[in-house]
Amino acid sequence: MPREYVLQNFSAPVDFKIDYAHELNEQQHAAVTAPPGPSLIIAGAGAGKTRTLTYRVAYLLEQGIPASRILLLTFTNKAAKEMMRRVVALLGYELPELWGGTFHSVGNRILRRHATAIGYPEGFTIMDQDDAKSLLNACLGETDTTTTRLPKADALLDLFSMAVNLREPVVKTLHNRYAHFAPAEAQILALHERYQARKKATRMMDFDDLLVLWLELMRQDPAVLEKYQRQFQFILVDEYQDTNTLQSELIDLLAARHGNLMVVGDDAQSIYAWRGANHRNILEFPQRYPQAKVYKIETNYRSTPEILAVANAAIAANVHQFPKLLASSRPAGVRPVLVPCQSAHEQSAFVCQRLLELRDEGVELRDMAILYRSHFHAMELQMELTRRNIPFQITSGIRFFEQAHIKDITAYLKLVANPKDEVAFKRIVLTLPGVGNKGANKLWNLFLGPDAAAERPWAERVKACGAGLPKKSRTAWPQLAATLEQLSAPESQAEPAKMIQSIYEAVYESYLQANYDNFRNRQEDIQQLAIFAQSFHGLEDFLSQLALLSSVEAEATQNVKDDERVRLSTVHQAKGLEFRVVFIIMLCDGLFPNGRALENPDQEEEERRLFYVAITRARDELYLTYPLIRITQGGGGDIMQRPSRFLGEIPPDLLDPLELRSAANI
């Protein structure tokens, strides 16, 4: 058994190579030099969290703690490598024995040594997402789907993964978070068992197994547990607010012997409950570790005092939090600007005009970002940016009109407008169960007919396809065919918004539910597409504009480097980034905060944390915008929008209101 370095404190004299008091501010220094025992570091946005962790590792090493006795857990390989690089730079020598990496990489390292204890060979294979999908599809191929339509492999893998990380049975996760899959409960549970057995039989693990089997190993083998409890005498965890229940159990188990656990995070930036993160882990840390010392790091090196004043006010209303007050190390700047706009179009016009003005003032496009709660909020903005030839990139990598579900819906519209559109037809029939590429080719030939030059009635076309359908598709085809025939009527094509709604309700909703775990978000996208279509005069006008805009966008940006584009991003994807100028758009109740979140106080608090994260991305300038009027779905006219309740929680004297007199002035 390795020798333990049991230290009650760090009182022994040490000839430090690093002048910690000089290198760190007072709050950082207190955290870095904390005595042994449990510690919670609440590091506010832009307060030097990575710097604090890096110097803590260096401090432990200078105290004489061997590198092999330190475990540093992070969420990304990039973060782990950056911290290791900084520690090496501080100390001047390599640290091959230091255990640092993501939860999954450390789990893999331990399982490679001990997997035989839980029935796996040491030479097991780790599956990536595509491998896992292929294996699950193989299991699906052995499942009877004649009575119930099962979700696709991607959606099932999301369900199984969520259950693992929440540490709850699949059936509970199914009913709590994936209720739209409930009709197939029996088949899904049987499929989960088959998938688990197939992984073990083929000596394969997916990414979740690297954590859940690591925990299982330590719980089942006391010798392995004792080995690593003894070895890891000092454990440090980055971004602790993002840990889920499984990760929290792993950490607590490893730290149980020595109790030298330092977790670093910001409860005000816990925004990932939707993917399993447990906000209670950080909030309840002092209860789980009554001896824990709590250190707050509140000096912000990123934003101006004016922006931080808004951030502090924005998060103050949350009840469940560690109170903190960010203070800027920077000189005074300009007050954040509040911009009410008449409509989403006027909002987009204002943002684009201000982008161009800022660029003329010397701010590069890459230093500006437009943030929003949901992807569809930027739909009008993407159109306006394209019209004005302002290059942009989207953090998610997919523009609104390029998303799979949006392209599926527009495929129906394209086929109605042009019955010889082979690409649109094949995209539609590939959504049918049992239809692959070969089947799509066969159906296309039947749909087109023997005389390609002839114009055949819709009824004739769809009837011809019936003979080529696989058994699995025969129940779905009549509804799809009837929908296409109904949409082909001239009076239907006059209203593309109603066409979109008909497609969704008649044929696409069931497909969306069966194929995507986040179908509600995609449903919102389709609803917003229908609202957007109301401003066009007929199907041809709508499709022409989409095509022209896509073409202009591709032409305008093909020679533009990524660092010469303005950034568009959801707030979730912008976490960890910073920009000189930030616009936060669509700040309306029901949009930001999200309407579904307003029914649950915990979810509303997470929405407020999301707003706080958005604000703290800005370094120099911040613009908060919202439309006063939005078009409603179904042609019901315009409705007044209520400004986000979060705006009402910010004292008016912290914001500089900007009145837009008319669209002509933008």
Coordinates of C-alpha atoms in Angstrom, one line a residue, residues 8 12 40 42 52 59 90 130 173 209 236 248 250 253 284 303 343 350-351 367 503 508 549 564 567 588 619:
Q8 CA -3.2 18.4 9.3
A12 CA 5.7 23.4 8.0
L40 CA -15.9 24.9 -1.6
I42 CA -17.4 29.9 -5.3
T52 CA -7.1 29.5 -8.8
Y59 CA 0.8 24.9 -4.1
L90 CA 4.6 27.6 -13.2
D130 CA -21.9 6.2 -33.9
T173 CA -36.7 8.7 -16.5
D209 CA -20.3 2.9 -18.8
L236 CA -9.9 18.9 -7.0
S248 CA -21.2 13.5 -7.3
L250 CA -18.0 9.1 -7.5
L253 CA -16.8 8.0 -2.5
E284 CA -25.7 21.2 -0.5
S303 CA -16.5 43.2 -17.5
S343 CA -41.3 44.1 -33.8
F350 CA -31.4 47.7 -35.0
V351 CA -28.9 44.9 -34.1
D367 CA -15.5 40.5 -30.9
I503 CA -48.0 19.0 -42.4
Y508 CA -44.9 15.1 -38.9
L549 CA -31.3 34.1 -49.1
E564 CA -14.2 37.8 -39.4
R567 CA -21.1 35.2 -33.4
C588 CA -39.9 38.7 -23.6
R619 CA -16.7 42.9 -21.5

